[in-house]
Tab-separated table of C-alpha atoms and ligand atoms in Angstrom:
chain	number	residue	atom	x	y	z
R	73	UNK	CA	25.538	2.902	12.763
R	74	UNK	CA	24.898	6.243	14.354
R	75	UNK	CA	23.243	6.889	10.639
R	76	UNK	CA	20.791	4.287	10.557
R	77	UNK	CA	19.512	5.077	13.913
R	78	UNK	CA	19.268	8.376	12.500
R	79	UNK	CA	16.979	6.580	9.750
R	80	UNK	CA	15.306	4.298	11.683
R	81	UNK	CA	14.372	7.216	14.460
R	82	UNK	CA	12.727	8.936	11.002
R	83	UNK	CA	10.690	5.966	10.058
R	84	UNK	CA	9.863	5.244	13.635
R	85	UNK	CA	11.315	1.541	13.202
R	86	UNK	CA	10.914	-0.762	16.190
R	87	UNK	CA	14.442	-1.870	15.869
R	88	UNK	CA	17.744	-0.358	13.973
R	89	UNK	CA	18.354	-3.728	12.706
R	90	UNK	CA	15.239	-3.484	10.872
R	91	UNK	CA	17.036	-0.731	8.662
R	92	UNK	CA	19.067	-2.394	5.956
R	93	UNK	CA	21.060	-0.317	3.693
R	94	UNK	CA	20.897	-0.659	-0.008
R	95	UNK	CA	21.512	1.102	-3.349
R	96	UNK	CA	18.157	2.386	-3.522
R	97	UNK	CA	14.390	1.504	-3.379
R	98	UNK	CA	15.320	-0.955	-7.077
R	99	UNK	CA	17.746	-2.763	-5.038
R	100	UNK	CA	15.037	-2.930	-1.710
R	101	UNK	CA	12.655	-4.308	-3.970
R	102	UNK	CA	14.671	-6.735	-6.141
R	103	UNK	CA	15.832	-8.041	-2.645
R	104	UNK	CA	12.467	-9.036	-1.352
R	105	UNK	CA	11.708	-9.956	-4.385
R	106	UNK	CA	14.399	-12.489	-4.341
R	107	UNK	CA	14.645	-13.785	-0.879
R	108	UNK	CA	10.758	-13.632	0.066
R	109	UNK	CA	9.776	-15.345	-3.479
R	110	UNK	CA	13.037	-18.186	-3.063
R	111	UNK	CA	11.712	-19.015	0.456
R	112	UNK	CA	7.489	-18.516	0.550
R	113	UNK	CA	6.459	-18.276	-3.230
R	114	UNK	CA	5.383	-21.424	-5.306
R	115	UNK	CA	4.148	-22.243	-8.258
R	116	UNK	CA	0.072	-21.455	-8.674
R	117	UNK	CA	0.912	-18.943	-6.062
R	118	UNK	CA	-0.318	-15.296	-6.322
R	119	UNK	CA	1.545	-11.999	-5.894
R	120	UNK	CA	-0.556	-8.652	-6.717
R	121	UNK	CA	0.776	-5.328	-7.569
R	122	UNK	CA	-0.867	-2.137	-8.513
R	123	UNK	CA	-0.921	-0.891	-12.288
R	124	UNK	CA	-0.172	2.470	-10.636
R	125	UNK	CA	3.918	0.820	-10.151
R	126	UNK	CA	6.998	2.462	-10.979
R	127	UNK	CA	8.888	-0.404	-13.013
R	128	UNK	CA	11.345	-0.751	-10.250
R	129	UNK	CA	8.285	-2.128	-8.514
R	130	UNK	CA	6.826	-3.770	-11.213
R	131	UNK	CA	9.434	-6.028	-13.168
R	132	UNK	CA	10.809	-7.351	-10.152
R	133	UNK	CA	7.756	-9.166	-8.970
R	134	UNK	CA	6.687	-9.787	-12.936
R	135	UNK	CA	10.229	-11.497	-12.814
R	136	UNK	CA	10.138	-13.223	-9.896
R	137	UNK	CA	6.842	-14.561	-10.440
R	138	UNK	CA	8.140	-16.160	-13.985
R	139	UNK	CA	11.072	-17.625	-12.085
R	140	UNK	CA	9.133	-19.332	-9.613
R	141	UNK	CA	5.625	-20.549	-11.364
R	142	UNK	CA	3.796	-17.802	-9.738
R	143	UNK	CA	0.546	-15.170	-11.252
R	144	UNK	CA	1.005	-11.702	-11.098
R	145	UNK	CA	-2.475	-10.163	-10.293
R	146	UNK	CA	-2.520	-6.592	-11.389
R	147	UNK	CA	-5.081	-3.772	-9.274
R	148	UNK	CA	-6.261	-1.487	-12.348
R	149	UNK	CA	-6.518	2.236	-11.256
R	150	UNK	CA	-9.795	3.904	-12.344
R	151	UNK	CA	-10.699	7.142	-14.501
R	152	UNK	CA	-9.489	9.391	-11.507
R	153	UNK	CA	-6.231	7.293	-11.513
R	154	UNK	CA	-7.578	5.766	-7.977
R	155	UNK	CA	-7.255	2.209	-6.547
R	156	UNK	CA	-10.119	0.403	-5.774
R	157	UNK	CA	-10.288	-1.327	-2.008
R	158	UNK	CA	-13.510	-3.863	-3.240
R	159	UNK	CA	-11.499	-4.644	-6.016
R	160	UNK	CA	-8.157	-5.264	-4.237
R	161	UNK	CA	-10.195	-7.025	-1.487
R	162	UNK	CA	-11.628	-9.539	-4.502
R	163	UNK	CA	-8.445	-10.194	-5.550
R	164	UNK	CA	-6.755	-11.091	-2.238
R	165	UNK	CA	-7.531	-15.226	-1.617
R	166	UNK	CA	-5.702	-17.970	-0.389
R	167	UNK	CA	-3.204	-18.399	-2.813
R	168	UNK	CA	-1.995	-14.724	-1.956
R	169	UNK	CA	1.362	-14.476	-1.064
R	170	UNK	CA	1.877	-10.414	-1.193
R	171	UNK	CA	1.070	-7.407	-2.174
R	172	UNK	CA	3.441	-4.940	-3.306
R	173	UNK	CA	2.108	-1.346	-3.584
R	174	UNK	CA	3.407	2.118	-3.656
R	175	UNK	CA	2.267	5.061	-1.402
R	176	UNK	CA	2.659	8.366	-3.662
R	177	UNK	CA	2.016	7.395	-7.680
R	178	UNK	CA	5.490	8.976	-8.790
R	179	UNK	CA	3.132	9.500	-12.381
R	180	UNK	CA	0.107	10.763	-11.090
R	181	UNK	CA	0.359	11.578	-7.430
R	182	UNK	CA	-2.413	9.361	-5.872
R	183	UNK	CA	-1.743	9.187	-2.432
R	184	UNK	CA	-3.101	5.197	-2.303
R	185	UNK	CA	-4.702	3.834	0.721
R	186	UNK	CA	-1.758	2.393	1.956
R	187	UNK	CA	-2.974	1.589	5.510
R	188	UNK	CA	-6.585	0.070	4.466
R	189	UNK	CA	-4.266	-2.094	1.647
R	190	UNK	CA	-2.391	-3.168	4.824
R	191	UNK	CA	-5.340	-4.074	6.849
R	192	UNK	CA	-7.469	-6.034	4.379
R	193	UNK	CA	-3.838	-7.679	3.185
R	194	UNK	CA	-3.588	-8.731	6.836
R	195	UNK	CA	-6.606	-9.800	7.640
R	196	UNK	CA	-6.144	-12.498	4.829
R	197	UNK	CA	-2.317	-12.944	6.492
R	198	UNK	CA	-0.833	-11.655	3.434
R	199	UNK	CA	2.138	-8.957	3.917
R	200	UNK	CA	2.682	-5.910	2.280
R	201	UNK	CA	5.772	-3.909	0.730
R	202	UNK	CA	4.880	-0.243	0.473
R	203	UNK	CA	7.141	1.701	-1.672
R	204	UNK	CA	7.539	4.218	-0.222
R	205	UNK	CA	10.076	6.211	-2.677
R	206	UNK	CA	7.263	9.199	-3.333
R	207	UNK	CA	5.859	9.805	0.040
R	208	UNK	CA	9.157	9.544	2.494
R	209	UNK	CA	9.441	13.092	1.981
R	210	UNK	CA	6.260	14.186	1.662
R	211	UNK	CA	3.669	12.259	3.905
R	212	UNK	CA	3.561	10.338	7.045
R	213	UNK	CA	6.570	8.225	7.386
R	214	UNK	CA	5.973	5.977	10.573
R	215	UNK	CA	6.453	2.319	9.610
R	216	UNK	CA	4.651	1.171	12.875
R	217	UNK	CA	1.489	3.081	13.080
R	218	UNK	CA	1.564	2.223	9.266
R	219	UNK	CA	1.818	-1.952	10.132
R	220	UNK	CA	3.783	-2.194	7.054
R	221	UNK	CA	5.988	-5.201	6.310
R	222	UNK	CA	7.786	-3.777	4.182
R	223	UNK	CA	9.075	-0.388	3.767
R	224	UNK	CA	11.474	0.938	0.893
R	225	UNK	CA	13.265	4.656	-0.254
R	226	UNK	CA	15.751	6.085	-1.739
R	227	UNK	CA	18.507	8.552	-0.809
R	228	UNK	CA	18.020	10.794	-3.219
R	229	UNK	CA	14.186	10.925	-2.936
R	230	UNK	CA	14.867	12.702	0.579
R	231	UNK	CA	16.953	15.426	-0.529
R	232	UNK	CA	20.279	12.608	0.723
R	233	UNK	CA	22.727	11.421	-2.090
R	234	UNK	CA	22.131	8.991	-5.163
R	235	UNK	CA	22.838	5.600	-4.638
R	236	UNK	CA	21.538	4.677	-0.924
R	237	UNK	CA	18.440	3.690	-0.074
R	238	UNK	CA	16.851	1.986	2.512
R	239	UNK	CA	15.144	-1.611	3.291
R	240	UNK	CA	13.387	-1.873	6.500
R	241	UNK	CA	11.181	-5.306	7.591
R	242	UNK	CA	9.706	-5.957	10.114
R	243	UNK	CA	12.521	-8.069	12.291
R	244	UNK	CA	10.256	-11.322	12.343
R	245	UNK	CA	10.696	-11.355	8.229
R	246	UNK	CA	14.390	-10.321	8.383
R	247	UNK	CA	14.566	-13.424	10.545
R	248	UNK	CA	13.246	-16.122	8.163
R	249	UNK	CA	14.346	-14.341	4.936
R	250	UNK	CA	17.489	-15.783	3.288
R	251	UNK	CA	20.480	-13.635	2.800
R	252	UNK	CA	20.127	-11.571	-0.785
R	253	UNK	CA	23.913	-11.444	-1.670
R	254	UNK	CA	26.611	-13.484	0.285
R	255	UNK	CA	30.274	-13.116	0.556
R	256	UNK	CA	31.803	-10.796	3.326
R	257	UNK	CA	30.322	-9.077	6.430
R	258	UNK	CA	27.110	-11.426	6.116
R	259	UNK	CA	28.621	-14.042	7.760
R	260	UNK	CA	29.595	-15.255	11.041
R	261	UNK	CA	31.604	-18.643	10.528
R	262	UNK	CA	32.596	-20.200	7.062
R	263	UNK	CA	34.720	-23.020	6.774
R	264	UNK	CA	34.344	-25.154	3.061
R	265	UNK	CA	31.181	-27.416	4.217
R	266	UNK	CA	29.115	-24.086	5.826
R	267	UNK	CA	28.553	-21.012	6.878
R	268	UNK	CA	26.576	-19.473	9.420
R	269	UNK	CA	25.313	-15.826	8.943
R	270	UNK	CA	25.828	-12.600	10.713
R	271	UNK	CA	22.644	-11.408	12.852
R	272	UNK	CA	20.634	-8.230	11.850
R	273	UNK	CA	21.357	-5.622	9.918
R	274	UNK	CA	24.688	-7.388	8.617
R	275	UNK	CA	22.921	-10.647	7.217
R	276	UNK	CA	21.493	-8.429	4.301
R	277	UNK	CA	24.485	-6.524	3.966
R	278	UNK	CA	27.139	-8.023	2.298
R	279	UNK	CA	30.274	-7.030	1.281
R	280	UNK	CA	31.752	-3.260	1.909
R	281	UNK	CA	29.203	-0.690	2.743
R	282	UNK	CA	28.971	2.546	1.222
R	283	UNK	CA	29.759	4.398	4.377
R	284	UNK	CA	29.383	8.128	3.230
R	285	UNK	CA	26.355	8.016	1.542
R	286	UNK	CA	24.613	6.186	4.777
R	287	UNK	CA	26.083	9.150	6.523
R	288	UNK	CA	24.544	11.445	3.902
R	289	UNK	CA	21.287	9.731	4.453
R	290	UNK	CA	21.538	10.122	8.133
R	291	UNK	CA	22.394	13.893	7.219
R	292	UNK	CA	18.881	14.074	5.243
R	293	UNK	CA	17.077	12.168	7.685
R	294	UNK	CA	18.189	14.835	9.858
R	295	UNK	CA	17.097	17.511	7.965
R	296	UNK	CA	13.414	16.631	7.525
R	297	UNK	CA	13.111	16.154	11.074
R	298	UNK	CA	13.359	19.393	11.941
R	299	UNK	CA	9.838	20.222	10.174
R	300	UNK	CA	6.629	19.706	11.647
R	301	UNK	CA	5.371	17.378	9.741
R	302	UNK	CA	1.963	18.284	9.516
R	303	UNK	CA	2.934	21.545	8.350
R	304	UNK	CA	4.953	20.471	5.620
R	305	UNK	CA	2.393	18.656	4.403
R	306	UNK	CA	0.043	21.046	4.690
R	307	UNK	CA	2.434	24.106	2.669
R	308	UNK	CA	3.217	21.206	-0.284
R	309	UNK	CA	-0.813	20.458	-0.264
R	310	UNK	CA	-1.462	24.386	-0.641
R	311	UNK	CA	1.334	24.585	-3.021
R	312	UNK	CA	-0.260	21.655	-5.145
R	313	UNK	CA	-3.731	22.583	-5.381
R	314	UNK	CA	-2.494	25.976	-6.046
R	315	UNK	CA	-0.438	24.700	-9.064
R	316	UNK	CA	-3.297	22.945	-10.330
R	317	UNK	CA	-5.624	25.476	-10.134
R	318	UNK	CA	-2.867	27.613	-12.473
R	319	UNK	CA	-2.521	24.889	-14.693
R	320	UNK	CA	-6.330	24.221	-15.261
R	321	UNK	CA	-6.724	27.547	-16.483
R	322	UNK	CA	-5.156	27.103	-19.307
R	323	UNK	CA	-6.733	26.173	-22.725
R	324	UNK	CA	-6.078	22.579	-24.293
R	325	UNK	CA	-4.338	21.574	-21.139
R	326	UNK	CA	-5.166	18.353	-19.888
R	327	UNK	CA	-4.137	17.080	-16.180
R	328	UNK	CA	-3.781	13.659	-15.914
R	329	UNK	CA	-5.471	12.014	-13.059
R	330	UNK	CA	-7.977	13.393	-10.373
R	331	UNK	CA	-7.158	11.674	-7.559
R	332	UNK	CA	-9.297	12.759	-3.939
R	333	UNK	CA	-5.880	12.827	-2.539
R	334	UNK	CA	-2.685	13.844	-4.424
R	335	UNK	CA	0.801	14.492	-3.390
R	336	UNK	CA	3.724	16.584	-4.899
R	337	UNK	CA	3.192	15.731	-8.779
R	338	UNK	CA	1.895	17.673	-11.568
R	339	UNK	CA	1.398	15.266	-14.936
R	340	UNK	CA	-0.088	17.443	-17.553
R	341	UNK	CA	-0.160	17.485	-21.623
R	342	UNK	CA	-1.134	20.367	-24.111
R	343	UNK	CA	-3.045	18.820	-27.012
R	344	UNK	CA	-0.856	19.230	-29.852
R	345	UNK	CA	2.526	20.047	-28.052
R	346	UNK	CA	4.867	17.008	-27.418
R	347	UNK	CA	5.770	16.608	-24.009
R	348	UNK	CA	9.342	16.475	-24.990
R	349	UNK	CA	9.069	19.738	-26.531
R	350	UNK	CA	7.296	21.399	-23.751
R	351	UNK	CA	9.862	19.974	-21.218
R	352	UNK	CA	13.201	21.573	-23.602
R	353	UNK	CA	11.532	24.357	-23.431
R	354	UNK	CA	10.916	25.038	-20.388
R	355	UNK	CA	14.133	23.810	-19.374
R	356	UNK	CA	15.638	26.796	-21.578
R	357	UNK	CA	13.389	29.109	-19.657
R	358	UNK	CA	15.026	27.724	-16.182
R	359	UNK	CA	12.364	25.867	-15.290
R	360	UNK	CA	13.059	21.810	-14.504
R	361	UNK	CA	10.161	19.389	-15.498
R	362	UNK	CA	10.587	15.703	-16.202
R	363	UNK	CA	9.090	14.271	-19.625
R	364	UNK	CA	8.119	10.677	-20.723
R	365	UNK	CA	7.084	7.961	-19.573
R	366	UNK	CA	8.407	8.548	-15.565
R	367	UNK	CA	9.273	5.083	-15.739
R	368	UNK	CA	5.492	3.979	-15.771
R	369	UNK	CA	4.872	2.371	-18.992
R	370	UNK	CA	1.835	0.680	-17.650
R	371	UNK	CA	-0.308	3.727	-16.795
R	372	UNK	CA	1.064	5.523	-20.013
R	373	UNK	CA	-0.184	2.508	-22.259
R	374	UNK	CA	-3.555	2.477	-19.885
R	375	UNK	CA	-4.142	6.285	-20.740
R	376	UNK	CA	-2.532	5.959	-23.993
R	377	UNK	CA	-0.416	8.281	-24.559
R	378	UNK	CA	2.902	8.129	-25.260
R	379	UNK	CA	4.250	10.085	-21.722
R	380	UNK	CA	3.567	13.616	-19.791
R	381	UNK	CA	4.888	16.427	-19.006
R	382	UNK	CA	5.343	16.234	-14.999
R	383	UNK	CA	6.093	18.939	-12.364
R	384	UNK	CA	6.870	17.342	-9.270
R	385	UNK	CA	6.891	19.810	-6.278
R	386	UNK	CA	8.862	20.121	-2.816
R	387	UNK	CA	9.439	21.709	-0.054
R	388	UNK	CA	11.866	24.324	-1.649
R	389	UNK	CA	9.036	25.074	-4.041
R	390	UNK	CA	6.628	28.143	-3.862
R	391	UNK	CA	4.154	29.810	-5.286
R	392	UNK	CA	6.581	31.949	-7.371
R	393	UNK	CA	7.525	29.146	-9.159
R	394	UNK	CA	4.277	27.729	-9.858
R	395	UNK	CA	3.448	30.950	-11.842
R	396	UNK	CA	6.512	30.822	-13.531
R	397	UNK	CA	5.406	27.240	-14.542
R	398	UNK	CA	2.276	28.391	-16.196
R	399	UNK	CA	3.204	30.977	-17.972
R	400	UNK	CA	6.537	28.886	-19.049
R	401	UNK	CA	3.608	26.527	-20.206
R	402	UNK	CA	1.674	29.860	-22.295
R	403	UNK	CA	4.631	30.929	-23.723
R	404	UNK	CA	5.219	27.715	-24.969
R	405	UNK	CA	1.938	27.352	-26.603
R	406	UNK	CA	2.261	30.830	-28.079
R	407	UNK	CA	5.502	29.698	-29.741
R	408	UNK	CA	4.477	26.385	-31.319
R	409	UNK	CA	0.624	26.999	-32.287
R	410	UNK	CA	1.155	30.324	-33.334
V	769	PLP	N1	9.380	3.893	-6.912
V	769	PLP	C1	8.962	5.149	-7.117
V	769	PLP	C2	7.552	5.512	-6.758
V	769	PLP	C3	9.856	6.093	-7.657
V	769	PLP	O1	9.431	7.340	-7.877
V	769	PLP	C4	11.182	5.687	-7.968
V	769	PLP	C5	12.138	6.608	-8.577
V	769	PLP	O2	11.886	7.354	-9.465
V	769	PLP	C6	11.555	4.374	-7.726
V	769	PLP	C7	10.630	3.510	-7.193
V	769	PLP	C8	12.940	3.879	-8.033
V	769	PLP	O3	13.894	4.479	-7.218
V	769	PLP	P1	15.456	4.249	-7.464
V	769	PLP	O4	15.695	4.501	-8.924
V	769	PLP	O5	16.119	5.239	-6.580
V	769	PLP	O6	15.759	2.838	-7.087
């Protein structure tokens, strides 16, 4: 307990309670997805998701809206791999029932207008789950001043262990939401006609918890708190543009994306060069880049390509390694086009 008010003191939660502990930000997701669309989603009913997603907040709703009659409504992102607010605002109507959008592009970096999403959502009383797996670390974290419903992360995202993660609502949805999974520690009485369920946290978290990594969480939780937050964000931004700038300056290097506002991630290709060579590579040069598809096959197939090369940056990064990126990146042209 002492680690989720660690958590919820990070988030700036209202209420512990509204910090449920799960396996990560799939699980978070899969759990709304499950309890909001059983209890307020019918069929004709809409549900609209950005094409910016990570899968993990992508097939859930996709699934959930086959299960239960529903349209998913997808919110293109443009040639600078932006969202558009006119557009999102055309697509929000009556039969609405919510938006699920990420904060940080794990692909491409946008940082999406999470709080203008939230407003216009409200103002047609639709709620919002921001996935917040990309930007926990990185950006502002405060659930409140953010009006979110919904709010979900992972451990490991926040430099805590793999397989914790966090759900937080808003206490008047944990309230009408149905228990997710039922058996032990999510109920109060049972006898073989009914049960009645625990109150808040403990109605969405059933069975044995997994105590150590919620302490490990807490333990991360308390380790980003000791920054200034504008700071850090300030050092990553430096560090990003910086990176960029590197990377632009090289030939047949393409950056995918130009977002007004990016966090953290690097997505680049070299025309000729497949991104799965690049990143072995590099990785034999000691430098760690992800390659593929990032879990994003929707932007991949809208940019078509086949996946990226992506650097994603934090706050044990400098500009040291940056320049060790690019010129990991020449030396890799030099041996495969020479
Ligand atoms: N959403 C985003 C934006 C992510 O970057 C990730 C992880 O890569 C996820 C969701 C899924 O997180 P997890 O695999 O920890 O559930």
């Amino acid at each position: 307990e002492a680690a989720r008010r660690k958590v919820a003191g990070y988030i700036n939660a209202e209420y512990n309670h509204e910090v449920i502990f799960t396996r990560g930000t799939t699980e978070s997701v899969n759990l709304v997805a499950y309890t909001f669309g059983e209890k307020f989603v019918r069929p004709g009913d809409e549900v609209i998701v950005s094409q910016l997603e990570h899968h993990s907040n992508f097939v859930p709703w996709q699934q959930m809206c086959l299960r239960r009659g529903a349209t998913l409504r997808l919110l293109p992102f443009d040639e600078h791999g932006e969202l558009d607010l006119l557009l999102f605002d055309s697509l929000l109507n009556e039969k609405t029932r919510l938006v699920a959008v990420n904060h940080v592009s794990n692909s491409l970096g946008t940082v999406n207008p999470v709080g203008e999403i939230i407003r216009l959502a409200h103002a047609h009383d639709v709620p919002v789950l921001v996935d917040a797996a990309q930007s926990v670390q990185h950006l502002e974290h405060d659930v409140r001043s953010l009006d979110t419903d919904f709010y979900v992360f992972s451990g490991h995202k926040m430099y805590g262990p793999m397989g914790i993660g966090v759900f937080y609502g808003k206490e008047k949805w944990l309230e009408v939401l149905p228990p997710f999974m039922s058996g032990g520690e999510m109920i109060d009485t049972v006898t073989p006609e009914k049960v009645t369920f625990n109150v808040l946290p403990f109605k969405f978290e059933a069975g044995t918890p997994n105590v150590a990594e919620a302490i490990g969480l807490g333990a991360a939780s308390d380790y980003l708190q000791q920054f200034d937050q504008a700071e850090l964000q300030k050092y990553e931004e430096d560090l990003l543009a910086y990176g960029l700038t590197l990377l632009a300056e090289i030939p047949d290097l393409v950056i995918y994306g130009s977002p007004k506002h990016r966090s953290s991630i690097l997505p680049f290709n070299v025309s000729g060069i497949q991104h799965y060579d690049m990143g072995v590579l590099l990785d034999s040069m000691g430098i760690a880049v992800r390659t593929g598809q990032h879990c994003t096959q929707p932007i991949m197939d809208a940019l078509r390509i086949s996946g990226t090369v992506r650097a994603s940056l934090a706050l044990y990064n400098d500009r040291a390694d940056l320049e060790k990126l690019a010129s990991g990146v020449r030396r890799v042209i030099k041996m495969l086009k020479r």
